[in-house]
């Protein structure tokens, strides 16, 4: 009985997740059929699906997807590896936060696409340049979430730990780190979204493969169907990766849900 209820709940959740996309496709079809927008400027969902299948079987779509995923994951992991310790450092030491905070906010406001000329000068036009742009975008998105999350932790926990005789290192390892795990996962999700949003800019650097390169090549020939395919693939992959991170988050911080029940 319990298994049947869980299966029913999963099907219900899946249906609610899919329903908005069904509505979006329905609106798309209605707008296309209405003639409000020229068919040359707005291909139908069926035409985009046909183009997707053509690129999948003949146009190297899987290779483009794999290259983009590889670049995003590389930039994201490098960004998180640096953002987590720096976020802890900024959040734990106020003098460092006062010094670093203006710098972080300054660089965070710079669009990665504006740095492309400098990236080419310092890193060339190979894979390192593309990953550097994605690293830049991921790092500054994640580090902000990290240290803001640490600032939101109630000082009551620290005072209680000190009252019980905990050292600074014990407070950091046994209080701050566990309570910052949810913020780490949030930073990962935010950085992932920023990395995918920056992908097309990163693949402006002489990319021959990748979804961003595919979109740019299609735009040169005004191939709107291929552009739609690239955009939809980016959104779909980013959504699936975000869902996976949320599943991981639910497992790692399930104690929060139980405490809130």
C-alpha positions as MATLAB code, in Angstrom:
seq = 'XXXXXXXXXXXXXXXXXXXXXXXXXXXXXXXXXXXXXXXXXXXXXXXXXXXXXXXXXXXXXXXXXXXXXXXXXXXXXXXXXXXXXXXXXXXXXXXXXXXXXXXXXXXXXXXXXXXXXXXXXXXXXXXXXXXXXXXXXXXXXXXXXXXXXXXXXXXXXXXXXXXXXXXXXXXXXXXXXXXXXXXXXXXXXXXXXXXXXXXXXXXXXXXXXXXXXXXXXXXXXXXXXXXXXXXXXXXXXXXXXXXXXXXXXXXXXXXXXXXXX';
ca = [
       0.000    0.000    0.000;
       2.798    2.401    0.965;
       4.655    1.637   -2.266;
       1.521    2.324   -4.282;
       1.076    5.680   -2.531;
       4.712    6.606   -3.161;
       4.403    5.635   -6.821;
       1.233    7.695   -7.114;
       2.941   10.693   -5.522;
       5.909   10.384   -7.896;
       3.612   10.218  -10.915;
       1.739   13.245   -9.620;
       4.948   15.213   -9.119;
       6.162   14.205  -12.586;
       2.866   15.301  -14.119;
       3.053   18.699  -12.425;
       6.645   19.083  -13.605;
       5.765   18.281  -17.220;
       2.497   20.238  -17.348;
       4.076   23.747  -17.638;
       6.092   22.601  -20.654;
       2.983   21.149  -22.271;
       1.285   24.526  -21.794;
       4.315   26.320  -23.237;
       4.324   24.079  -26.325;
       0.569   24.563  -26.735;
       0.986   28.360  -26.657;
       3.865   28.061  -29.113;
       1.702   26.028  -31.513;
      -1.199   28.470  -31.198;
       1.006   31.480  -31.919;
       2.548   29.698  -34.905;
      -0.871   28.659  -36.269;
      -2.389   32.109  -35.707;
      -0.037   33.764  -38.205;
       0.717   36.648  -35.824;
       4.397   35.948  -36.434;
       5.763   34.976  -39.821;
       6.473   31.215  -40.085;
       9.929   32.190  -41.347;
      10.603   33.814  -37.963;
       8.840   31.274  -35.744;
       9.196   27.604  -36.701;
       6.617   25.176  -35.346;
       7.464   22.716  -32.552;
       7.231   19.879  -35.092;
       9.785   21.575  -37.371;
      12.130   22.076  -34.426;
      11.666   18.428  -33.437;
      12.527   17.341  -36.964;
      15.645   19.519  -36.910;
      16.571   18.067  -33.528;
      16.336   14.546  -34.943;
      18.391   15.513  -38.000;
      21.148   17.039  -35.862;
      20.991   14.090  -33.481;
      21.464   11.514  -36.222;
      23.555   13.434  -38.736;
      24.711   16.762  -37.324;
      26.786   15.764  -34.303;
      24.352   17.049  -31.691;
      25.535   14.508  -29.119;
      29.135   15.677  -29.596;
      28.078   19.310  -29.161;
      26.139   18.434  -26.005;
      29.047   16.440  -24.589;
      31.526   19.264  -25.236;
      29.294   21.854  -23.609;
      28.635   19.643  -20.578;
      32.370   18.995  -20.233;
      33.168   22.713  -20.311;
      30.395   23.667  -17.883;
      31.298   20.932  -15.407;
      34.991   21.824  -15.616;
      34.405   25.517  -14.991;
      31.817   24.777  -12.299;
      34.033   22.383  -10.334;
      37.012   24.727  -10.447;
      34.817   27.629   -9.384;
      33.305   25.692   -6.468;
      36.682   24.342   -5.324;
      37.866   27.918   -4.888;
      34.570   29.526   -3.851;
      33.888   27.233   -0.881;
      37.112   27.879    1.084;
      37.149   31.567    0.177;
      33.487   31.856    1.142;
      34.288   30.300    4.523;
      37.267   32.623    4.955;
      35.257   35.742    4.142;
      32.308   34.672    6.265;
      34.410   33.649    9.276;
      36.740   36.652    9.513;
      35.098   40.064    9.463;
      38.282   42.069    8.671;
      38.864   39.912    5.603;
      35.192   40.319    4.617;
      35.438   44.114    4.834;
      38.498   44.048    2.582;
      37.330   41.433    0.045;
      33.605   42.227   -0.214;
      34.012   45.326   -2.453;
      36.369   43.414   -4.744;
      33.996   40.457   -5.040;
      31.041   42.689   -5.851;
      33.124   44.664   -8.348;
      34.196   41.602  -10.328;
      30.803   39.925   -9.955;
      29.211   42.833  -11.828;
      31.527   42.426  -14.831;
      29.903   40.379  -17.613;
      32.115   37.444  -18.650;
      31.665   38.347  -22.321;
      33.524   41.628  -21.667;
      36.580   39.654  -20.553;
      36.868   37.572  -23.709;
      39.631   39.745  -25.289;
      41.748   39.468  -22.130;
      41.076   35.742  -21.840;
      42.284   35.235  -25.416;
      45.446   37.234  -24.682;
      46.291   35.251  -21.533;
      44.910   31.786  -22.309;
      44.772   31.634  -26.100;
      41.789   30.189  -27.949;
      41.891   26.603  -26.674;
      39.763   24.804  -24.096;
      41.514   26.571  -21.223;
      40.101   29.918  -22.358;
      36.523   28.609  -22.438;
      36.824   26.950  -19.047;
      38.408   30.126  -17.618;
      35.325   32.148  -18.596;
      32.995   29.560  -17.051;
      35.188   29.407  -13.942;
      35.007   33.180  -13.579;
      31.213   33.187  -13.821;
      30.786   30.205  -11.475;
      33.230   31.387   -8.829;
      31.764   34.829   -8.218;
      28.198   33.510   -8.238;
      29.064   30.807   -5.699;
      31.276   32.810   -3.352;
      28.544   35.422   -2.810;
      26.029   32.735   -1.826;
      28.574   31.047    0.441;
      29.539   33.963    2.609;
      26.042   35.444    2.675;
      24.850   32.041    3.871;
      27.426   32.052    6.661;
      26.291   35.509    7.712;
      22.745   34.185    8.132;
      23.766   31.510   10.648;
      22.509   32.552   14.071;
      25.288   33.555   16.484;
      23.347   31.723   19.212;
      24.875   28.429   18.057;
      28.375   29.869   18.349;
      27.710   31.292   21.823;
      26.295   27.972   23.024;
      29.311   26.104   21.664;
      31.681   28.528   23.406;
      29.724   28.138   26.642;
      30.244   24.375   26.393;
      33.996   24.933   26.036;
      34.427   24.432   22.287;
      37.514   25.911   20.664;
      37.355   28.076   17.550;
      38.404   25.121   15.399;
      35.723   22.889   16.947;
      33.098   25.578   16.407;
      34.156   25.926   12.808;
      34.220   22.178   12.066;
      31.248   21.024   14.139;
      28.926   24.036   13.962;
      29.709   26.227   10.979;
      30.583   23.570    8.391;
      27.466   21.390    8.917;
      25.187   24.416    8.994;
      26.756   25.757    5.809;
      26.139   22.581    3.772;
      22.705   23.837    2.573;
      24.345   27.070    1.423;
      27.079   25.114   -0.381;
      24.415   23.234   -2.317;
      22.544   26.464   -3.051;
      25.809   28.012   -4.255;
      26.318   24.976   -6.498;
      22.860   25.397   -8.032;
      23.317   29.136   -8.556;
      26.779   28.643  -10.060;
      25.442   25.905  -12.342;
      22.747   28.216  -13.702;
      25.240   31.041  -14.227;
      27.677   28.680  -15.960;
      25.049   27.494  -18.438;
      23.954   31.098  -18.995;
      27.581   31.989  -19.774;
      28.169   29.013  -22.070;
      27.394   30.806  -25.340;
      29.775   33.617  -24.384;
      32.481   31.100  -23.491;
      32.089   29.340  -26.820;
      32.578   32.606  -28.688;
      36.285   31.870  -28.238;
      36.907   29.980  -31.485;
      34.780   26.980  -30.515;
      34.195   24.424  -33.256;
      31.973   22.174  -31.130;
      29.446   22.814  -28.389;
      25.864   23.999  -28.154;
      26.948   27.634  -28.030;
      29.048   27.163  -31.161;
      26.109   25.403  -32.800;
      23.834   28.374  -32.051;
      26.395   30.856  -33.370;
      26.934   28.880  -36.571;
      23.177   28.591  -37.083;
      22.726   32.344  -36.557;
      25.248   33.031  -39.330;
      22.953   31.180  -41.745;
      19.706   32.431  -40.126;
      18.812   28.826  -39.286;
      16.210   29.514  -36.614;
      15.295   25.860  -36.231;
      18.840   24.933  -35.245;
      18.986   27.930  -32.908;
      15.826   26.711  -31.166;
      17.305   23.222  -30.914;
      20.469   24.583  -29.267;
      18.546   26.768  -26.842;
      16.177   23.967  -25.854;
      19.077   21.548  -25.351;
      20.862   24.021  -23.068;
      17.720   24.559  -21.011;
      16.911   20.839  -20.822;
      20.414   19.786  -19.748;
      20.623   22.596  -17.193;
      17.221   21.576  -15.808;
      18.203   17.914  -15.503;
      21.455   18.815  -13.740;
      19.579   21.131  -11.380;
      17.069   18.376  -10.571;
      19.966   16.014   -9.793;
      21.499   18.581   -7.419;
      18.146   19.084   -5.710;
      17.807   15.323   -5.225;
      21.288   15.284   -3.704;
      20.379   18.240   -1.497;
      17.282   16.475   -0.191;
      19.410   13.505    0.833;
      22.252   15.479    2.400;
      20.087   17.901    4.382;
      17.113   15.651    5.076;
      17.688   16.375    8.789;
      16.451   19.916    8.149;
      13.139   18.624    6.827;
      12.669   16.344    9.832;
      13.503   19.177   12.221;
      10.902   21.363   10.512;
       8.099   18.804   10.647;
];
